[in-house]
Amino acid sequence: MSERTKPHVTVLSLGRMGAAIAAAFLDSGHPTTVWNRTAAKAGALVARGAVRAATVTEAVTAGPLVIAPLLDHDAVRQTLASATPVLHGRTLVNLANSTPDQARELAAWASGHGADYLDGAMLALPDTVATPDGFFLYSGSRRAFTTHRRALEVMAPAHYFGTDPGAAEVHDLALLGTGYAALTGFLHSAALLAPAGTTPETFAPLAARWLHGMAEFLPELAREAGSATYSDGVSTVDLNRAGVDSLIGLSRAAGVATDVHEPLKALLDRRSADGHGGDSFSSVYELLRGAHPGPWPRPEA
Ligand SMILES: NC(=O)c1ccc[n+]([C@@H]2O[C@H](COP(=O)([O-])OP(=O)(O)OC[C@H]3O[C@@H](n4cnc5c(N)ncnc54)[C@H](OP(=O)(O)O)[C@@H]3O)[C@@H](O)[C@H]2O)c1
């Protein structure tokens, strides 16, 4: 596709993420209209070829694809409130950090005004927009995703989780949860090592190497949890119970908080007390999963 035929894109908001996104569209040759509440932030992008819209209505009217990396749900609602008459027939891509219910509410609102809605979650930093290190999750209108996928992938590789507008946010929170556990574990260990003279900075590369190996282990963990097959794992509940117990004992003796690992110890203790001490570590999944209506959608190719 030649640059001249690339579709027009509107970017509402030029905060850290919005500015990086608008720059990425300009760099890839998309005609780009920008709007920001604080208009002065558009200056550098206008110098690079963006068109500055004076109002939200002017920005939305400029083209079929409206991308909104605003601060939050309220900012999206407030910004679009003045442009409802011109939303009809356009696609709104909401990239603001939102809850799943906020995404669903906004999807219904957009639909009521004749717009297609895609919810997006940005697993990226401003510096990793339009690089292989970032990726975005989407859910909502399949037609919108299919029609605009190529433009969306200017920002980052795109993963689509189906028509429930809340699904991208659910997956975003799940990824945050995975990261929080790992990062809190690192901070605890850094606190444990500090009195011995190992600084957090010294420990970080070692921890990163270990986490990389842990990431390689995820498919195996997933296979066991997904099939509820816990009998052939090499790392058992009881083995890890002893390890976590030692970690808690060492922390306590050093005066370091044990809050990070006590909940894991409780789970392992319960599994063992229920007669599953010889099962794989992954079997704590049986205690974590609750009743849910059905499997969450997988990303589509
Ligand atoms: N920064 C990151 O590393 C990162 C990474 C992934 C996801 N995110 C998510 O991306 C979204 C944007 O983050 P950001 O870092 O770009 O935020 P930011 O730099 O603080 O920018 C916020 C943007 O929202 C605008 N805004 C705030 N309230 C508004 C309102 N009531 N009406 C109109 N505009 C309003 C601001 O306009 P003004 O310029 O006028 O203040 C600004 O353009 C957030 O949901 C964030 O959670 C951020």
PDB file of C-alpha atoms and ligand atoms in Angstrom, residues 13-18 35-38 41 69-72 74-75 78-79 95-98 122-126, ligand 1:
ATOM      1  CA  SER A  13      -4.924  12.927  23.515  1.00  0.00           C
ATOM      2  CA  LEU A  14      -1.240  13.684  23.317  1.00  0.00           C
ATOM      3  CA  GLY A  15      -0.073  12.541  26.718  1.00  0.00           C
ATOM      4  CA  ARG A  16       2.960  10.270  26.921  1.00  0.00           C
ATOM      5  CA  MET A  17       1.253   7.387  25.117  1.00  0.00           C
ATOM      6  CA  GLY A  18      -0.817   9.517  22.727  1.00  0.00           C
ATOM      7  CA  TRP A  35      -6.417  16.846  19.371  1.00  0.00           C
ATOM      8  CA  ASN A  36      -5.350  17.416  22.946  1.00  0.00           C
ATOM      9  CA  ARG A  37      -7.077  19.255  25.807  1.00  0.00           C
ATOM     10  CA  THR A  38      -3.880  21.249  26.283  1.00  0.00           C
ATOM     11  CA  LYS A  41       1.245  19.691  23.228  1.00  0.00           C
ATOM     12  CA  PRO A  69      -5.291   6.963  24.524  1.00  0.00           C
ATOM     13  CA  LEU A  70      -6.762   9.307  27.163  1.00  0.00           C
ATOM     14  CA  LEU A  71      -6.016   9.150  30.870  1.00  0.00           C
ATOM     15  CA  ASP A  72      -9.051   7.165  32.006  1.00  0.00           C
ATOM     16  CA  ASP A  74     -13.969   9.678  32.731  1.00  0.00           C
ATOM     17  CA  ALA A  75     -11.603  11.554  30.415  1.00  0.00           C
ATOM     18  CA  GLN A  78     -15.894  13.937  28.949  1.00  0.00           C
ATOM     19  CA  THR A  79     -13.900  14.328  25.738  1.00  0.00           C
ATOM     20  CA  LEU A  95      -7.002   2.811  24.783  1.00  0.00           C
ATOM     21  CA  ALA A  96      -7.538   4.405  28.199  1.00  0.00           C
ATOM     22  CA  ASN A  97      -6.910   2.137  31.146  1.00  0.00           C
ATOM     23  CA  SER A  98     -10.436   1.015  32.123  1.00  0.00           C
ATOM     24  CA  MET A 122      -1.584  -1.130  25.893  1.00  0.00           C
ATOM     25  CA  LEU A 123       1.113  -3.488  27.106  1.00  0.00           C
ATOM     26  CA  ALA A 124       3.796  -0.993  26.222  1.00  0.00           C
ATOM     27  CA  LEU A 125       5.631   2.054  27.458  1.00  0.00           C
ATOM     28  CA  PRO A 126       5.850   5.292  25.493  1.00  0.00           C
TER      29      PRO A 126
HETATM   30  N1  LIG B   1       2.612   5.905  30.399  1.00  0.00           N
HETATM   31  C1  LIG B   1       2.712   4.598  30.330  1.00  0.00           C
HETATM   32  O1  LIG B   1       3.800   4.018  30.494  1.00  0.00           O
HETATM   33  C2  LIG B   1       1.496   3.770  30.016  1.00  0.00           C
HETATM   34  C3  LIG B   1       1.670   2.432  29.614  1.00  0.00           C
HETATM   35  C4  LIG B   1       0.560   1.655  29.283  1.00  0.00           C
HETATM   36  C5  LIG B   1      -0.722   2.204  29.392  1.00  0.00           C
HETATM   37  N2  LIG B   1      -0.864   3.495  29.826  1.00  0.00           N
HETATM   38  C6  LIG B   1      -2.235   4.028  29.899  1.00  0.00           C
HETATM   39  O2  LIG B   1      -2.381   4.937  28.819  1.00  0.00           O
HETATM   40  C7  LIG B   1      -3.307   5.970  29.171  1.00  0.00           C
HETATM   41  C8  LIG B   1      -2.622   7.303  28.914  1.00  0.00           C
HETATM   42  O3  LIG B   1      -1.471   7.335  29.725  1.00  0.00           O
HETATM   43  P1  LIG B   1      -0.356   8.452  29.545  1.00  0.00           P
HETATM   44  O4  LIG B   1       0.860   7.951  30.246  1.00  0.00           O
HETATM   45  O5  LIG B   1      -0.278   8.896  28.140  1.00  0.00           O
HETATM   46  O6  LIG B   1      -0.989   9.625  30.433  1.00  0.00           O
HETATM   47  P2  LIG B   1      -0.547  11.151  30.502  1.00  0.00           P
HETATM   48  O7  LIG B   1       0.812  11.355  29.939  1.00  0.00           O
HETATM   49  O8  LIG B   1      -0.808  11.590  31.908  1.00  0.00           O
HETATM   50  O9  LIG B   1      -1.585  11.865  29.538  1.00  0.00           O
HETATM   51  C9  LIG B   1      -2.958  11.911  29.854  1.00  0.00           C
HETATM   52  C10 LIG B   1      -3.697  12.489  28.686  1.00  0.00           C
HETATM   53  O10 LIG B   1      -5.092  12.504  29.003  1.00  0.00           O
HETATM   54  C11 LIG B   1      -5.557  13.862  28.849  1.00  0.00           C
HETATM   55  N3  LIG B   1      -6.656  14.081  29.789  1.00  0.00           N
HETATM   56  C12 LIG B   1      -6.685  13.774  31.113  1.00  0.00           C
HETATM   57  N4  LIG B   1      -7.879  14.080  31.643  1.00  0.00           N
HETATM   58  C13 LIG B   1      -8.606  14.633  30.640  1.00  0.00           C
HETATM   59  C14 LIG B   1      -9.925  15.141  30.543  1.00  0.00           C
HETATM   60  N5  LIG B   1     -10.744  15.155  31.606  1.00  0.00           N
HETATM   61  N6  LIG B   1     -10.356  15.607  29.346  1.00  0.00           N
HETATM   62  C15 LIG B   1      -9.540  15.585  28.268  1.00  0.00           C
HETATM   63  N7  LIG B   1      -8.266  15.110  28.285  1.00  0.00           N
HETATM   64  C16 LIG B   1      -7.824  14.634  29.457  1.00  0.00           C
HETATM   65  C17 LIG B   1      -4.370  14.734  29.101  1.00  0.00           C
HETATM   66  O11 LIG B   1      -4.587  15.991  28.535  1.00  0.00           O
HETATM   67  P3  LIG B   1      -3.701  17.259  28.973  1.00  0.00           P
HETATM   68  O12 LIG B   1      -2.434  17.189  28.166  1.00  0.00           O
HETATM   69  O13 LIG B   1      -4.530  18.427  28.646  1.00  0.00           O
HETATM   70  O14 LIG B   1      -3.447  17.114  30.464  1.00  0.00           O
HETATM   71  C18 LIG B   1      -3.290  13.945  28.372  1.00  0.00           C
HETATM   72  O15 LIG B   1      -3.357  14.120  26.977  1.00  0.00           O
HETATM   73  C19 LIG B   1      -3.670   5.731  30.635  1.00  0.00           C
HETATM   74  O16 LIG B   1      -4.901   5.081  30.702  1.00  0.00           O
HETATM   75  C20 LIG B   1      -2.536   4.849  31.142  1.00  0.00           C
HETATM   76  O17 LIG B   1      -2.941   4.029  32.221  1.00  0.00           O
HETATM   77  C21 LIG B   1       0.202   4.294  30.105  1.00  0.00           C
END
